[in-house]
Amino acid sequence: MSTLTRPRICGARIPLAKDLMVHAYAEGRGVGGMVRGSLLCEVAEHDDDRHWGIARELAEPHGGAVWATWLDGEAPRCLTRKDCPQPGTGSAEACALFAGHPGVCSHLLDQALRADPDRVERIDAALAILATFDRYEAHTVHTAAHDAALLAWDELRARRLWVSMPDCDQAAVHRLVSRTGSVGARDPHAVAEFAREAVEVTFLWQRSDTGRLPRGESATSQLKILDSLTPEWQAVVLGNQRSPKSWSPHASTPRTPLAEALDDACRQAADGQEPPLASDSWAAPWDHKEDRVRGARVAERLTRLPYGWRVDVMRRIGSGTESLAAVSDAMMAINILRAFGLRLAWNSGQQARSLLNSG
Ligand SMILES: [Zn+2]
Ligand SMILES: [Zn+2]
């Protein structure tokens, strides 16, 4: 079957409501497995309006999953289903659907989601809510965050833009998805930041000349420069990428921009200079032992991330996020994404090396 004639994935998506979460745990009670943060109809596009999405994967040795099934506009219900026994063909993985699923097996599906004009309408409605979130209840803001991030990711896949996006932009979209559960009306700064990033993602199909999210290219070259430095110089650069402490006499001193800090370190390293010894005191604004230790920790954590995520962390540090927060957010996001069916591999070679070094 050629790709052109393959059916697409249905791709209907709804948030997974709290009471459904309870049902998803009740089905297959006692069996481990995380509830999904969202329901996506994963079967082949279909004419009837019955959808099927994974609500909770059931841990081995039980296997299978709790599937939610729903009709458009109606509440879903949960059913435990065994995995489809159909093995993959050639290099394709085994079917990811359930035994007796409608339509063809998942390895015979076009991985693009079905095109759906309603999807963009829902994204626009969600962005409008996020733009004036203080007028809405937390639940409405949550749903809007879900729709803005998840449906934008779906739309990129439906338009076949996703597969050609650079790794760092895929990481940025995934990071947005990971935050949908924590966006509430409580932290205005976080909601505004989330909304701004969600709007940037919609530009990828609306009006992007480059087909890229902002600052990805500069972050890519900055990571290259960072990687060329010794661990000691990396610790200096990354340790200084933080906010001044309020009690410090240098609290009002803005930090050296990342690009400049990298250039400085590169130049001094090229001259054969070792990093200056970190001082105990606040005699110099950015030269403190604790910062150096933090910088080394950031550098070590950075090596564990998949490449695109490393670039995305550099992009965030370059935009003013504290380096330790940027790298910790990335690690947390990768863990949270398992609730959206995404299992991203850590950078295992580097991880093994860093574990070896720290052991
Ligand atoms: Zn469907
Ligand atoms: Zn199958």
Short mmCIF file of C-alpha atoms in Angstrom, two decimals, residues 5-343:
data_model
loop_
_atom_site.label_atom_id
_atom_site.label_comp_id
_atom_site.label_asym_id
_atom_site.label_seq_id
_atom_site.Cartn_x
_atom_site.Cartn_y
_atom_site.Cartn_z
CA THR A 5 -3.51 5.63 -0.61
CA ARG A 6 -3.18 4.94 3.09
CA PRO A 7 -5.96 6.21 5.34
CA ARG A 8 -4.97 8.88 7.83
CA ILE A 9 -5.37 8.69 11.61
CA CYS A 10 -8.82 10.06 12.62
CA GLY A 11 -7.26 12.50 15.11
CA ALA A 12 -10.45 13.65 16.87
CA ARG A 13 -9.31 15.05 20.21
CA ILE A 14 -11.01 15.89 23.51
CA PRO A 15 -9.62 16.61 26.99
CA LEU A 16 -9.73 13.69 29.40
CA ALA A 17 -12.18 14.87 32.07
CA LYS A 18 -11.65 14.17 35.78
CA ASP A 19 -14.52 11.67 36.14
CA LEU A 20 -13.24 9.75 33.14
CA MET A 21 -9.86 9.60 34.87
CA VAL A 22 -11.56 7.85 37.80
CA HIS A 23 -13.17 5.36 35.39
CA ALA A 24 -9.86 4.79 33.62
CA TYR A 25 -8.32 3.80 36.96
CA ALA A 26 -11.35 1.68 37.92
CA GLU A 27 -11.01 -0.31 34.69
CA GLY A 28 -8.12 -2.70 35.17
CA ARG A 29 -8.07 -1.86 38.88
CA GLY A 30 -4.82 -2.70 40.58
CA VAL A 31 -2.86 -2.69 37.33
CA GLY A 32 -0.24 0.06 37.00
CA GLY A 33 -0.27 2.55 34.16
CA MET A 34 -0.58 6.30 33.81
CA VAL A 35 -3.80 8.02 32.74
CA ARG A 36 -3.45 10.07 29.57
CA GLY A 37 -3.68 13.85 29.68
CA SER A 38 -5.84 13.95 26.56
CA LEU A 39 -7.86 11.63 24.31
CA LEU A 40 -6.90 11.28 20.65
CA CYS A 41 -8.85 9.01 18.33
CA GLU A 42 -6.09 6.76 17.01
CA VAL A 43 -8.00 4.52 14.62
CA ALA A 44 -8.20 5.02 10.85
CA GLU A 45 -10.40 7.92 9.69
CA HIS A 46 -13.98 6.71 9.69
CA ASP A 47 -17.44 7.67 8.42
CA ASP A 48 -19.36 6.99 11.63
CA ASP A 49 -18.79 9.26 14.63
CA ARG A 50 -17.53 6.65 17.10
CA HIS A 51 -14.00 7.46 18.24
CA TRP A 52 -11.41 5.39 20.10
CA GLY A 53 -8.54 6.78 22.17
CA ILE A 54 -6.22 5.38 24.84
CA ALA A 55 -7.21 6.58 28.32
CA ARG A 56 -4.63 4.50 30.19
CA GLU A 57 -2.02 1.99 29.11
CA LEU A 58 -1.94 -1.06 31.39
CA ALA A 59 1.48 -2.09 32.67
CA GLU A 60 3.00 -5.47 31.89
CA PRO A 61 2.44 -8.33 32.48
CA HIS A 62 -1.24 -7.39 32.14
CA GLY A 63 -0.71 -5.39 28.96
CA GLY A 64 -3.39 -3.91 26.76
CA ALA A 65 -5.00 -0.59 27.60
CA VAL A 66 -8.11 1.10 28.87
CA TRP A 67 -9.65 2.61 25.74
CA ALA A 68 -12.16 5.42 25.86
CA THR A 69 -14.82 5.42 23.19
CA TRP A 70 -17.11 8.33 22.46
CA LEU A 71 -19.57 9.77 19.97
CA ASP A 72 -19.15 13.39 18.86
CA GLY A 73 -20.57 15.65 21.55
CA GLU A 74 -21.13 12.83 24.05
CA ALA A 75 -19.25 11.74 27.17
CA PRO A 76 -16.77 8.89 26.61
CA ARG A 77 -16.87 5.56 28.42
CA CYS A 78 -13.97 3.26 29.27
CA LEU A 79 -13.34 -0.32 28.15
CA THR A 80 -10.35 -2.57 28.78
CA ARG A 81 -8.99 -4.04 25.57
CA LYS A 82 -6.14 -6.41 24.72
CA ASP A 83 -3.56 -5.27 22.16
CA CYS A 84 -4.19 -6.03 18.49
CA PRO A 85 -2.30 -9.27 17.78
CA GLN A 86 -1.27 -8.11 14.30
CA PRO A 87 2.54 -8.02 14.05
CA GLY A 88 4.19 -5.25 12.02
CA THR A 89 5.31 -5.80 8.46
CA GLY A 90 9.00 -5.44 7.61
CA SER A 91 10.54 -2.72 9.77
CA ALA A 92 7.13 -1.48 10.98
CA GLU A 93 6.26 -1.90 14.64
CA ALA A 94 3.36 -4.08 15.75
CA CYS A 95 -0.12 -2.56 15.59
CA ALA A 96 -0.65 -0.06 18.44
CA LEU A 97 -4.44 -0.47 18.46
CA PHE A 98 -6.66 -2.97 20.29
CA ALA A 99 -7.84 -6.43 19.24
CA GLY A 100 -10.87 -6.05 17.00
CA HIS A 101 -10.31 -2.33 16.29
CA PRO A 102 -12.14 -0.76 13.34
CA GLY A 103 -10.16 0.15 10.20
CA VAL A 104 -6.66 -0.94 9.23
CA CYS A 105 -3.82 -1.61 11.68
CA SER A 106 -1.74 1.36 12.87
CA HIS A 107 1.36 0.42 10.85
CA LEU A 108 -0.77 0.66 7.68
CA LEU A 109 -1.96 4.17 8.53
CA ASP A 110 -0.66 7.41 7.07
CA GLN A 111 0.85 8.99 10.23
CA ALA A 112 -0.62 12.40 9.31
CA LEU A 113 -3.83 13.22 11.17
CA ARG A 114 -7.03 13.82 9.22
CA ALA A 115 -7.44 17.43 8.01
CA ASP A 116 -10.22 19.09 10.00
CA PRO A 117 -11.25 22.77 9.54
CA ASP A 118 -12.91 22.72 13.00
CA ARG A 119 -9.50 22.15 14.56
CA VAL A 120 -8.22 25.65 13.67
CA GLU A 121 -11.50 27.17 14.86
CA ARG A 122 -11.09 25.46 18.22
CA ILE A 123 -7.48 26.67 18.47
CA ASP A 124 -8.55 30.26 17.76
CA ALA A 125 -11.32 30.05 20.36
CA ALA A 126 -8.84 28.67 22.91
CA LEU A 127 -6.30 31.42 22.20
CA ALA A 128 -9.03 34.05 22.63
CA ILE A 129 -9.79 32.66 26.10
CA LEU A 130 -6.10 32.53 27.04
CA ALA A 131 -5.65 36.15 25.92
CA THR A 132 -8.29 37.30 28.45
CA PHE A 133 -7.94 34.42 30.91
CA ASP A 134 -8.66 36.49 34.02
CA ARG A 135 -12.33 36.64 32.97
CA TYR A 136 -12.70 32.85 33.08
CA GLU A 137 -12.82 30.09 35.65
CA ALA A 138 -9.75 27.90 36.10
CA HIS A 139 -11.47 24.93 34.44
CA THR A 140 -12.18 26.95 31.27
CA VAL A 141 -8.58 28.18 31.17
CA HIS A 142 -7.36 24.58 31.57
CA THR A 143 -9.50 23.39 28.66
CA ALA A 144 -8.30 26.31 26.54
CA ALA A 145 -4.67 25.44 27.33
CA HIS A 146 -5.36 21.83 26.34
CA ASP A 147 -6.95 22.86 23.05
CA ALA A 148 -4.34 25.50 22.20
CA ALA A 149 -1.36 23.20 22.66
CA LEU A 150 -2.67 19.76 21.72
CA LEU A 151 -4.70 20.85 18.70
CA ALA A 152 -1.82 23.02 17.43
CA TRP A 153 0.44 19.96 17.57
CA ASP A 154 -2.29 17.96 15.76
CA GLU A 155 -2.69 20.67 13.13
CA LEU A 156 1.04 20.62 12.37
CA ARG A 157 0.77 16.86 11.84
CA ALA A 158 -2.38 17.16 9.72
CA ARG A 159 -0.64 19.71 7.47
CA ARG A 160 2.45 17.47 7.25
CA LEU A 161 4.58 20.32 8.61
CA TRP A 162 5.57 18.40 11.73
CA VAL A 163 7.88 15.86 10.08
CA SER A 164 10.06 18.55 8.50
CA MET A 165 10.27 20.78 11.58
CA PRO A 166 13.71 21.08 13.22
CA ASP A 167 14.18 19.02 16.40
CA CYS A 168 14.33 22.14 18.57
CA ASP A 169 10.94 23.36 17.35
CA GLN A 170 9.39 19.93 17.89
CA ALA A 171 10.82 20.11 21.42
CA ALA A 172 9.28 23.56 21.94
CA VAL A 173 5.83 22.32 20.84
CA HIS A 174 6.17 19.23 23.03
CA ARG A 175 7.20 21.43 25.96
CA LEU A 176 4.04 23.48 25.42
CA VAL A 177 1.98 20.25 25.44
CA SER A 178 3.64 19.19 28.71
CA ARG A 179 2.47 22.39 30.42
CA THR A 180 -1.24 22.09 29.59
CA GLY A 181 -2.04 20.37 32.90
CA SER A 182 -0.37 23.04 35.02
CA VAL A 183 -1.78 26.15 33.33
CA GLY A 184 -4.49 27.55 35.56
CA ALA A 185 -5.77 31.02 36.28
CA ARG A 186 -3.59 31.25 39.41
CA ASP A 187 -0.30 32.33 37.86
CA PRO A 188 -0.96 35.13 35.36
CA HIS A 189 2.67 35.21 34.22
CA ALA A 190 2.67 31.50 33.38
CA VAL A 191 -0.62 31.71 31.46
CA ALA A 192 0.55 34.75 29.48
CA GLU A 193 3.84 33.03 28.63
CA PHE A 194 2.00 29.86 27.59
CA ALA A 195 -0.42 31.86 25.42
CA ARG A 196 2.42 33.77 23.74
CA GLU A 197 4.23 30.55 22.86
CA ALA A 198 1.01 28.92 21.62
CA VAL A 199 0.41 31.87 19.27
CA GLU A 200 3.97 31.53 17.93
CA VAL A 201 3.22 27.89 17.09
CA THR A 202 0.12 28.87 15.08
CA PHE A 203 2.29 31.22 13.01
CA LEU A 204 4.02 28.11 11.65
CA TRP A 205 1.03 27.48 9.39
CA GLN A 206 -0.43 30.98 9.27
CA ARG A 207 2.34 33.31 8.26
CA SER A 208 5.78 31.92 8.81
CA ASP A 209 8.35 32.82 6.15
CA THR A 210 10.93 30.51 7.64
CA GLY A 211 8.72 27.67 8.86
CA ARG A 212 10.61 27.94 12.14
CA LEU A 213 9.95 29.17 15.65
CA PRO A 214 11.96 32.29 16.59
CA ARG A 215 15.59 32.13 17.76
CA GLY A 216 16.12 28.45 16.93
CA GLU A 217 19.03 29.09 14.60
CA SER A 218 20.95 31.33 17.01
CA ALA A 219 20.36 28.80 19.81
CA THR A 220 21.74 26.06 17.55
CA SER A 221 24.98 27.95 16.98
CA GLN A 222 25.21 28.90 20.65
CA LEU A 223 24.95 25.25 21.64
CA LYS A 224 27.74 24.45 19.19
CA ILE A 225 29.93 27.08 20.85
CA LEU A 226 29.06 25.79 24.32
CA ASP A 227 29.92 22.23 23.29
CA SER A 228 33.34 23.40 22.08
CA LEU A 229 34.21 24.69 25.56
CA THR A 230 35.77 22.66 28.38
CA PRO A 231 33.41 21.61 31.22
CA GLU A 232 35.07 24.27 33.42
CA TRP A 233 34.29 27.08 30.98
CA GLN A 234 30.77 25.68 30.42
CA ALA A 235 30.20 25.93 34.19
CA VAL A 236 31.28 29.59 34.13
CA VAL A 237 28.96 30.49 31.25
CA LEU A 238 25.92 28.54 32.43
CA GLY A 239 26.41 29.41 36.11
CA ASN A 240 26.20 33.10 35.29
CA GLN A 241 22.94 32.75 33.37
CA ARG A 242 20.70 33.45 36.33
CA SER A 243 18.86 36.34 37.92
CA PRO A 244 20.76 38.47 40.42
CA LYS A 245 19.82 37.69 44.01
CA SER A 246 17.75 40.43 45.56
CA TRP A 247 20.10 40.84 48.54
CA SER A 248 23.21 41.04 46.39
CA PRO A 249 24.86 44.45 46.00
CA HIS A 250 24.73 43.72 42.26
CA ALA A 251 21.00 42.99 42.21
CA SER A 252 20.36 45.70 39.68
CA THR A 253 23.17 44.54 37.36
CA PRO A 254 21.68 42.76 34.36
CA ARG A 255 23.39 39.48 33.56
CA THR A 256 25.69 39.21 30.57
CA PRO A 257 23.62 38.06 27.59
CA LEU A 258 24.27 34.41 26.68
CA ALA A 259 25.78 35.20 23.26
CA GLU A 260 28.22 37.65 24.81
CA ALA A 261 29.10 35.30 27.68
CA LEU A 262 29.86 32.53 25.17
CA ASP A 263 32.03 34.83 23.06
CA ASP A 264 33.98 35.97 26.13
CA ALA A 265 34.56 32.42 27.30
CA CYS A 266 35.58 31.30 23.80
CA ARG A 267 38.07 34.10 23.41
CA GLN A 268 39.67 33.51 26.80
CA ALA A 269 39.75 29.75 26.26
CA ALA A 270 41.37 30.25 22.85
CA ASP A 271 44.03 32.40 24.56
CA GLY A 272 44.77 29.38 26.72
CA GLN A 273 43.27 30.89 29.86
CA GLU A 274 41.76 28.75 32.57
CA PRO A 275 38.53 30.05 34.14
CA PRO A 276 39.28 32.38 37.07
CA LEU A 277 38.87 30.83 40.50
CA ALA A 278 35.34 31.32 41.79
CA SER A 279 35.34 33.66 44.73
CA ASP A 280 33.40 33.08 47.93
CA SER A 281 32.20 36.61 48.20
CA TRP A 282 30.08 38.89 46.09
CA ALA A 283 33.14 40.97 45.24
CA ALA A 284 32.40 40.36 41.58
CA PRO A 285 28.79 40.22 40.34
CA TRP A 286 28.95 36.89 38.55
CA ASP A 287 31.86 35.13 40.13
CA HIS A 288 30.62 33.03 42.97
CA LYS A 289 31.34 29.44 44.00
CA GLU A 290 27.69 28.50 44.22
CA ASP A 291 27.05 29.74 40.69
CA ARG A 292 29.97 27.69 39.41
CA VAL A 293 28.52 24.55 41.04
CA ARG A 294 25.09 25.31 39.56
CA GLY A 295 26.65 25.91 36.16
CA ALA A 296 28.37 22.51 36.27
CA ARG A 297 25.05 20.91 37.23
CA VAL A 298 23.28 22.61 34.33
CA ALA A 299 26.01 21.50 31.89
CA GLU A 300 25.75 17.90 33.12
CA ARG A 301 21.93 17.84 32.88
CA LEU A 302 22.09 19.41 29.45
CA THR A 303 24.10 16.45 28.13
CA ARG A 304 21.30 14.06 29.12
CA LEU A 305 18.68 15.77 26.96
CA PRO A 306 17.86 14.78 23.37
CA TYR A 307 19.53 17.17 20.90
CA GLY A 308 16.45 19.26 20.01
CA TRP A 309 15.72 19.78 23.69
CA ARG A 310 19.27 21.00 24.30
CA VAL A 311 18.84 23.63 21.59
CA ASP A 312 15.47 24.61 23.05
CA VAL A 313 17.07 25.03 26.50
CA MET A 314 19.71 27.34 24.97
CA ARG A 315 16.91 29.30 23.29
CA ARG A 316 15.17 29.78 26.62
CA ILE A 317 18.37 30.76 28.45
CA GLY A 318 19.08 33.22 25.64
CA SER A 319 15.61 34.70 26.19
CA GLY A 320 16.25 35.32 29.88
CA THR A 321 15.20 32.11 31.68
CA GLU A 322 17.58 31.02 34.44
CA SER A 323 19.78 28.22 33.14
CA LEU A 324 18.95 25.77 35.96
CA ALA A 325 15.21 26.42 35.54
CA ALA A 326 15.43 25.95 31.76
CA VAL A 327 17.20 22.60 31.99
CA SER A 328 15.03 21.36 34.89
CA ASP A 329 11.83 22.35 33.04
CA ALA A 330 13.00 20.33 30.03
CA MET A 331 13.64 17.22 32.13
CA MET A 332 10.29 17.54 33.85
CA ALA A 333 8.53 18.08 30.51
CA ILE A 334 10.03 14.89 29.07
CA ASN A 335 8.67 12.93 32.05
CA ILE A 336 5.23 14.56 31.82
CA LEU A 337 5.00 13.82 28.09
CA ARG A 338 4.61 10.11 28.87
CA ALA A 339 1.04 11.05 29.83
CA PHE A 340 0.55 12.07 26.20
CA GLY A 341 1.85 8.77 24.86
CA LEU A 342 5.32 10.17 24.11
CA ARG A 343 8.34 8.25 25.30
#
